[in-house]
Amino acid sequence: MSRTVRALHAPAPRTPGDRPALLVVAHGSRDPRHAATVAAPCARLRGLRPELRVEVGHLDFNAPSVPQVLARLHADGVRRAVALPLLLTRAFHAKADIPAVLGEAVSRLPRLAVHQADVLGPDRLLTAALERRLREAGLRPGDERSTGVVLASAGSSDPEAIAVIADIAREWRHISGWCAVRPAFASASLPRTADAVRELRARGARRVAVAPYVVAPGFLPDRIAAGAREAGADLLAPVLGDAPELALLMARRYDQALVRWAGRVSVPAGA
């Protein structure tokens, strides 16, 4: 199913001078750390792609909102934009919330077309970023075989998203050599972080590390951290934040969206 929200009778541009803008769609949070952290990988991306206009819009709580950013792009003469969900799994926000917000906003902007890119995960760059954060938290080379890792995500009621987290945990253990990797969730699904830490201890892990599979601080990441402390995890990694792998992945998703968009001549509005 296409995620282009307005039909154009021309493909996406192929020249750098007419390159679509990138709108990074962040969830938003009442926690002031959230917006500041989201800004960091976007700043890295601007450094990687100085020719690319990169804007950030929020679904809730923070300004500017997604409709405000799209209106500004339209007023500035931008005619094409890629909307990149700053999400690690494809759940409700990516499937329903973001397309609805984009569709409603673009319906009021007669000369702007927006194509929604894929979510960030799963991708090997994300597990590389998790490993970077674990090393920053104190994990040493050679510790992998004696370390059990809790892959702690925000959680979702979407079975597809939960299954993806479980798949990432299995693959990560296989490629990185951890003694075990257990998924955990801060909301909606079980187990919780503290329970996963205790399970790894009970199964003989000499060391237990918690790797938050989240982009920015907020209520649910704080719940992950509290669970890690409650159960006595040895290491708690920081959120992904400005990990350079995240900016590289954002650039990759933008490029992939352009490739798909370039082959389309006409797409029904709202499809």
mmCIF file of C-alpha atoms in Angstrom:
data_model
loop_
_atom_site.group_PDB
_atom_site.id
_atom_site.type_symbol
_atom_site.label_atom_id
_atom_site.label_comp_id
_atom_site.label_asym_id
_atom_site.label_seq_id
_atom_site.Cartn_x
_atom_site.Cartn_y
_atom_site.Cartn_z
ATOM 1 C CA MET A 1 0.000 0.000 0.000
ATOM 2 C CA SER A 2 1.354 3.419 -0.925
ATOM 3 C CA ARG A 3 2.028 6.002 1.737
ATOM 4 C CA THR A 4 2.039 8.979 -0.666
ATOM 5 C CA VAL A 5 -0.681 11.314 0.535
ATOM 6 C CA ARG A 6 -1.208 13.416 -2.583
ATOM 7 C CA ALA A 7 -1.010 12.397 -6.213
ATOM 8 C CA LEU A 8 1.535 14.074 -8.448
ATOM 9 C CA HIS A 9 1.826 13.552 -12.182
ATOM 10 C CA ALA A 10 5.608 13.393 -11.954
ATOM 11 C CA PRO A 11 8.022 11.175 -10.057
ATOM 12 C CA ALA A 12 10.001 12.361 -7.090
ATOM 13 C CA PRO A 13 12.892 14.619 -8.149
ATOM 14 C CA ARG A 14 16.168 13.082 -9.218
ATOM 15 C CA THR A 15 18.435 16.111 -8.914
ATOM 16 C CA PRO A 16 19.929 17.385 -5.651
ATOM 17 C CA GLY A 17 18.653 20.899 -6.352
ATOM 18 C CA ASP A 18 15.061 19.686 -6.291
ATOM 19 C CA ARG A 19 15.505 17.192 -3.463
ATOM 20 C CA PRO A 20 12.459 16.683 -1.211
ATOM 21 C CA ALA A 21 12.705 18.024 2.299
ATOM 22 C CA LEU A 22 12.837 15.591 5.210
ATOM 23 C CA LEU A 23 10.270 15.908 7.973
ATOM 24 C CA VAL A 24 11.290 13.840 10.991
ATOM 25 C CA VAL A 25 8.109 12.893 12.850
ATOM 26 C CA ALA A 26 8.772 12.538 16.584
ATOM 27 C CA HIS A 27 6.274 11.270 19.123
ATOM 28 C CA GLY A 28 6.688 14.124 21.575
ATOM 29 C CA SER A 29 6.690 14.082 25.371
ATOM 30 C CA ARG A 30 5.971 16.272 28.378
ATOM 31 C CA ASP A 31 9.525 15.454 29.477
ATOM 32 C CA PRO A 32 11.761 18.356 28.354
ATOM 33 C CA ARG A 33 14.639 15.941 27.703
ATOM 34 C CA HIS A 34 12.691 14.330 24.863
ATOM 35 C CA ALA A 35 12.661 17.200 22.348
ATOM 36 C CA ALA A 36 16.283 18.094 23.088
ATOM 37 C CA THR A 37 17.359 14.488 22.522
ATOM 38 C CA VAL A 38 15.374 14.186 19.284
ATOM 39 C CA ALA A 39 17.115 17.306 17.993
ATOM 40 C CA ALA A 40 20.544 15.666 18.380
ATOM 41 C CA PRO A 41 20.344 12.934 15.678
ATOM 42 C CA CYS A 42 18.660 15.457 13.389
ATOM 43 C CA ALA A 43 21.646 17.763 13.839
ATOM 44 C CA ARG A 44 23.964 14.832 13.025
ATOM 45 C CA LEU A 45 21.913 14.139 9.901
ATOM 46 C CA ARG A 46 22.244 17.740 8.757
ATOM 47 C CA GLY A 47 25.993 17.345 9.114
ATOM 48 C CA LEU A 48 25.899 14.185 6.993
ATOM 49 C CA ARG A 49 23.597 15.719 4.371
ATOM 50 C CA PRO A 50 24.160 19.482 4.289
ATOM 51 C CA GLU A 51 22.210 19.724 1.019
ATOM 52 C CA LEU A 52 19.083 18.311 2.672
ATOM 53 C CA ARG A 53 16.500 20.395 4.489
ATOM 54 C CA VAL A 54 15.704 18.551 7.719
ATOM 55 C CA GLU A 55 12.804 19.641 9.928
ATOM 56 C CA VAL A 56 11.321 18.075 13.071
ATOM 57 C CA GLY A 57 7.601 17.915 13.833
ATOM 58 C CA HIS A 58 5.913 16.348 16.850
ATOM 59 C CA LEU A 59 2.712 14.350 17.105
ATOM 60 C CA ASP A 60 1.926 15.583 20.595
ATOM 61 C CA PHE A 61 3.098 17.700 23.546
ATOM 62 C CA ASN A 62 5.942 19.553 21.793
ATOM 63 C CA ALA A 63 6.144 22.307 19.201
ATOM 64 C CA PRO A 64 6.290 22.602 16.323
ATOM 65 C CA SER A 65 3.604 20.090 15.438
ATOM 66 C CA VAL A 66 3.670 18.072 12.223
ATOM 67 C CA PRO A 67 0.950 20.253 10.589
ATOM 68 C CA GLN A 68 2.837 23.425 11.562
ATOM 69 C CA VAL A 69 6.038 22.190 9.934
ATOM 70 C CA LEU A 70 4.237 21.102 6.777
ATOM 71 C CA ALA A 71 2.534 24.496 6.546
ATOM 72 C CA ARG A 72 5.908 26.222 6.877
ATOM 73 C CA LEU A 73 7.429 24.024 4.179
ATOM 74 C CA HIS A 74 4.491 24.790 1.887
ATOM 75 C CA ALA A 75 4.818 28.534 2.531
ATOM 76 C CA ASP A 76 8.534 28.328 1.721
ATOM 77 C CA GLY A 77 7.801 26.826 -1.681
ATOM 78 C CA VAL A 78 8.654 23.209 -0.872
ATOM 79 C CA ARG A 79 6.557 20.917 -3.044
ATOM 80 C CA ARG A 80 7.735 17.472 -1.946
ATOM 81 C CA ALA A 81 8.670 16.086 1.441
ATOM 82 C CA VAL A 82 9.500 12.729 2.971
ATOM 83 C CA ALA A 83 7.996 12.135 6.415
ATOM 84 C CA LEU A 84 10.252 9.865 8.456
ATOM 85 C CA PRO A 85 8.704 8.368 11.617
ATOM 86 C CA LEU A 86 11.290 8.484 14.398
ATOM 87 C CA LEU A 87 9.970 5.118 15.561
ATOM 88 C CA LEU A 88 11.730 1.810 16.086
ATOM 89 C CA THR A 89 8.761 -0.461 15.369
ATOM 90 C CA ARG A 90 5.846 -0.345 12.989
ATOM 91 C CA ALA A 91 2.834 -0.138 15.307
ATOM 92 C CA PHE A 92 -0.209 2.128 15.707
ATOM 93 C CA HIS A 93 1.566 5.457 15.266
ATOM 94 C CA ALA A 94 3.217 4.379 12.009
ATOM 95 C CA LYS A 95 0.214 2.482 10.653
ATOM 96 C CA ALA A 96 -2.631 4.840 11.548
ATOM 97 C CA ASP A 97 -1.754 7.944 13.524
ATOM 98 C CA ILE A 98 0.961 9.421 11.310
ATOM 99 C CA PRO A 99 -0.819 8.738 7.971
ATOM 100 C CA ALA A 100 -3.951 10.406 9.366
ATOM 101 C CA VAL A 101 -2.055 13.477 10.573
ATOM 102 C CA LEU A 102 -0.177 13.786 7.280
ATOM 103 C CA GLY A 103 -3.315 13.311 5.193
ATOM 104 C CA GLU A 104 -5.302 15.907 7.088
ATOM 105 C CA ALA A 105 -2.495 18.462 6.989
ATOM 106 C CA VAL A 106 -1.704 18.004 3.307
ATOM 107 C CA SER A 107 -5.388 18.273 2.366
ATOM 108 C CA ARG A 108 -5.097 21.962 3.292
ATOM 109 C CA LEU A 109 -1.832 22.486 1.390
ATOM 110 C CA PRO A 110 -2.633 22.380 -2.336
ATOM 111 C CA ARG A 111 0.895 22.203 -3.731
ATOM 112 C CA LEU A 112 2.619 19.828 -1.304
ATOM 113 C CA ALA A 113 3.006 16.054 -1.630
ATOM 114 C CA VAL A 114 4.322 13.958 1.255
ATOM 115 C CA HIS A 115 5.604 10.394 1.176
ATOM 116 C CA GLN A 116 5.898 8.454 4.444
ATOM 117 C CA ALA A 117 9.167 6.560 4.864
ATOM 118 C CA ASP A 118 9.540 3.294 6.720
ATOM 119 C CA VAL A 119 10.131 3.238 10.463
ATOM 120 C CA LEU A 120 13.730 2.871 11.594
ATOM 121 C CA GLY A 121 13.638 -0.687 12.862
ATOM 122 C CA PRO A 122 14.572 -3.384 12.620
ATOM 123 C CA ASP A 123 18.058 -2.742 11.304
ATOM 124 C CA ARG A 124 21.573 -3.870 12.155
ATOM 125 C CA LEU A 125 22.561 -0.239 12.663
ATOM 126 C CA LEU A 126 20.224 -0.114 15.654
ATOM 127 C CA THR A 127 21.804 -3.100 17.369
ATOM 128 C CA ALA A 128 25.202 -1.552 16.633
ATOM 129 C CA ALA A 129 23.984 1.602 18.397
ATOM 130 C CA LEU A 130 22.772 -0.494 21.346
ATOM 131 C CA GLU A 131 26.191 -2.109 21.587
ATOM 132 C CA ARG A 132 27.810 1.341 21.514
ATOM 133 C CA ARG A 133 25.610 2.442 24.418
ATOM 134 C CA LEU A 134 26.416 -0.701 26.407
ATOM 135 C CA ARG A 135 30.150 -0.087 25.972
ATOM 136 C CA GLU A 136 29.640 3.499 27.119
ATOM 137 C CA ALA A 137 27.867 2.129 30.214
ATOM 138 C CA GLY A 138 30.914 0.028 31.083
ATOM 139 C CA LEU A 139 30.715 -3.233 29.147
ATOM 140 C CA ARG A 140 34.228 -4.388 28.271
ATOM 141 C CA PRO A 141 35.480 -6.326 25.239
ATOM 142 C CA GLY A 142 35.138 -10.027 25.918
ATOM 143 C CA ASP A 143 32.231 -9.626 28.378
ATOM 144 C CA GLU A 144 29.651 -10.807 25.860
ATOM 145 C CA ARG A 145 29.731 -14.541 26.677
ATOM 146 C CA SER A 146 29.031 -13.944 30.357
ATOM 147 C CA THR A 147 26.468 -11.176 29.847
ATOM 148 C CA GLY A 148 22.726 -11.510 29.501
ATOM 149 C CA VAL A 149 21.025 -8.522 27.882
ATOM 150 C CA VAL A 150 17.502 -7.214 28.391
ATOM 151 C CA LEU A 151 16.295 -5.564 25.187
ATOM 152 C CA ALA A 152 13.842 -3.134 26.764
ATOM 153 C CA SER A 153 11.370 -1.378 24.496
ATOM 154 C CA ALA A 154 8.479 0.961 25.213
ATOM 155 C CA GLY A 155 5.933 -1.759 24.443
ATOM 156 C CA SER A 156 2.894 -1.942 22.195
ATOM 157 C CA SER A 157 -0.493 -3.610 21.970
ATOM 158 C CA ASP A 158 0.293 -4.450 18.329
ATOM 159 C CA PRO A 159 1.265 -8.153 18.039
ATOM 160 C CA GLU A 160 3.392 -7.448 14.966
ATOM 161 C CA ALA A 161 5.507 -4.930 16.875
ATOM 162 C CA ILE A 162 5.947 -7.303 19.823
ATOM 163 C CA ALA A 163 6.996 -10.127 17.485
ATOM 164 C CA VAL A 164 9.575 -7.865 15.850
ATOM 165 C CA ILE A 165 11.183 -7.109 19.220
ATOM 166 C CA ALA A 166 11.394 -10.844 19.964
ATOM 167 C CA ASP A 167 12.987 -11.444 16.538
ATOM 168 C CA ILE A 168 15.546 -8.694 17.150
ATOM 169 C CA ALA A 169 16.460 -10.258 20.503
ATOM 170 C CA ARG A 170 17.034 -13.677 18.907
ATOM 171 C CA GLU A 171 19.099 -12.310 16.038
ATOM 172 C CA TRP A 172 21.148 -10.044 18.297
ATOM 173 C CA ARG A 173 22.125 -12.941 20.515
ATOM 174 C CA HIS A 174 23.174 -14.930 17.459
ATOM 175 C CA ILE A 175 25.326 -12.245 15.861
ATOM 176 C CA SER A 176 26.848 -10.701 18.999
ATOM 177 C CA GLY A 177 27.483 -13.711 21.213
ATOM 178 C CA TRP A 178 25.587 -12.667 24.340
ATOM 179 C CA CYS A 179 24.851 -15.576 26.664
ATOM 180 C CA ALA A 180 21.166 -14.596 26.342
ATOM 181 C CA VAL A 181 18.972 -11.724 25.155
ATOM 182 C CA ARG A 182 15.478 -11.273 26.566
ATOM 183 C CA PRO A 183 12.901 -8.770 25.302
ATOM 184 C CA ALA A 184 11.059 -6.655 27.867
ATOM 185 C CA PHE A 185 8.418 -3.938 27.666
ATOM 186 C CA ALA A 186 7.635 -0.823 29.658
ATOM 187 C CA SER A 187 3.922 -0.948 28.833
ATOM 188 C CA ALA A 188 1.162 -2.982 27.165
ATOM 189 C CA SER A 189 3.084 -6.280 27.064
ATOM 190 C CA LEU A 190 5.052 -8.567 29.345
ATOM 191 C CA PRO A 191 7.619 -9.210 30.694
ATOM 192 C CA ARG A 192 8.618 -5.980 32.405
ATOM 193 C CA THR A 193 12.284 -5.023 32.596
ATOM 194 C CA ALA A 194 12.728 -6.092 36.237
ATOM 195 C CA ASP A 195 11.237 -9.528 35.530
ATOM 196 C CA ALA A 196 13.531 -10.071 32.542
ATOM 197 C CA VAL A 197 16.569 -9.108 34.636
ATOM 198 C CA ARG A 198 15.550 -11.599 37.333
ATOM 199 C CA GLU A 199 14.980 -14.329 34.752
ATOM 200 C CA LEU A 200 18.480 -13.900 33.352
ATOM 201 C CA ARG A 201 19.939 -14.035 36.855
ATOM 202 C CA ALA A 202 17.990 -17.206 37.590
ATOM 203 C CA ARG A 203 19.317 -18.782 34.398
ATOM 204 C CA GLY A 204 22.903 -18.175 35.442
ATOM 205 C CA ALA A 205 23.937 -14.975 33.671
ATOM 206 C CA ARG A 206 27.015 -13.694 35.478
ATOM 207 C CA ARG A 207 26.277 -10.139 34.378
ATOM 208 C CA VAL A 208 22.978 -8.546 33.307
ATOM 209 C CA ALA A 209 22.810 -5.426 31.151
ATOM 210 C CA VAL A 210 19.701 -3.480 30.184
ATOM 211 C CA ALA A 211 19.696 -1.902 26.727
ATOM 212 C CA PRO A 212 16.804 0.552 26.256
ATOM 213 C CA TYR A 213 15.490 0.206 22.711
ATOM 214 C CA VAL A 214 14.176 3.769 22.713
ATOM 215 C CA VAL A 215 15.248 6.964 20.996
ATOM 216 C CA ALA A 216 14.747 9.574 23.706
ATOM 217 C CA PRO A 217 14.043 9.964 27.426
ATOM 218 C CA GLY A 218 10.506 10.144 28.766
ATOM 219 C CA PHE A 219 7.999 8.385 30.979
ATOM 220 C CA LEU A 220 8.407 4.880 29.537
ATOM 221 C CA PRO A 221 12.220 4.999 29.318
ATOM 222 C CA ASP A 222 12.223 6.115 32.955
ATOM 223 C CA ARG A 223 10.109 3.061 33.759
ATOM 224 C CA ILE A 224 12.708 0.875 32.020
ATOM 225 C CA ALA A 225 15.476 2.459 34.101
ATOM 226 C CA ALA A 226 13.494 2.007 37.317
ATOM 227 C CA GLY A 227 12.970 -1.687 36.515
ATOM 228 C CA ALA A 228 16.684 -2.143 35.874
ATOM 229 C CA ARG A 229 17.555 -0.566 39.215
ATOM 230 C CA GLU A 230 14.838 -2.467 41.094
ATOM 231 C CA ALA A 231 16.130 -5.847 39.902
ATOM 232 C CA GLY A 232 19.808 -4.959 40.358
ATOM 233 C CA ALA A 233 20.994 -4.946 36.757
ATOM 234 C CA ASP A 234 24.768 -4.547 36.493
ATOM 235 C CA LEU A 235 24.621 -2.125 33.573
ATOM 236 C CA LEU A 236 21.991 0.269 32.250
ATOM 237 C CA ALA A 237 22.773 1.769 28.860
ATOM 238 C CA PRO A 238 21.655 5.285 27.853
ATOM 239 C CA VAL A 239 18.892 5.785 25.295
ATOM 240 C CA LEU A 240 19.942 5.763 21.632
ATOM 241 C CA GLY A 241 19.751 9.556 21.337
ATOM 242 C CA ASP A 242 22.547 10.985 19.230
ATOM 243 C CA ALA A 243 24.276 7.689 18.448
ATOM 244 C CA PRO A 244 25.848 8.192 15.005
ATOM 245 C CA GLU A 245 24.260 4.945 13.778
ATOM 246 C CA LEU A 246 20.836 6.525 14.254
ATOM 247 C CA ALA A 247 21.628 9.437 11.950
ATOM 248 C CA LEU A 248 23.049 7.044 9.350
ATOM 249 C CA LEU A 249 19.869 4.995 9.507
ATOM 250 C CA MET A 250 17.690 8.078 9.117
ATOM 251 C CA ALA A 251 19.616 8.942 5.952
ATOM 252 C CA ARG A 252 19.154 5.386 4.699
ATOM 253 C CA ARG A 253 15.386 5.442 5.250
ATOM 254 C CA TYR A 254 15.142 8.776 3.437
ATOM 255 C CA ASP A 255 17.070 7.413 0.444
ATOM 256 C CA GLN A 256 14.935 4.272 0.359
ATOM 257 C CA ALA A 257 11.779 6.379 0.372
ATOM 258 C CA LEU A 258 13.047 8.391 -2.590
ATOM 259 C CA VAL A 259 13.780 5.235 -4.578
ATOM 260 C CA ARG A 260 10.228 3.981 -4.049
ATOM 261 C CA TRP A 261 8.696 7.365 -4.746
ATOM 262 C CA ALA A 262 10.686 7.935 -7.942
ATOM 263 C CA GLY A 263 8.951 5.045 -9.707
ATOM 264 C CA ARG A 264 5.447 6.287 -9.050
ATOM 265 C CA VAL A 265 3.702 8.537 -11.547
ATOM 266 C CA SER A 266 0.255 8.885 -10.009
ATOM 267 C CA VAL A 267 -1.062 7.666 -6.697
ATOM 268 C CA PRO A 268 -4.658 8.193 -5.505
ATOM 269 C CA ALA A 269 -4.782 10.819 -2.764
ATOM 270 C CA GLY A 270 -5.046 9.245 0.668
ATOM 271 C CA ALA A 271 -4.025 5.779 -0.577
#
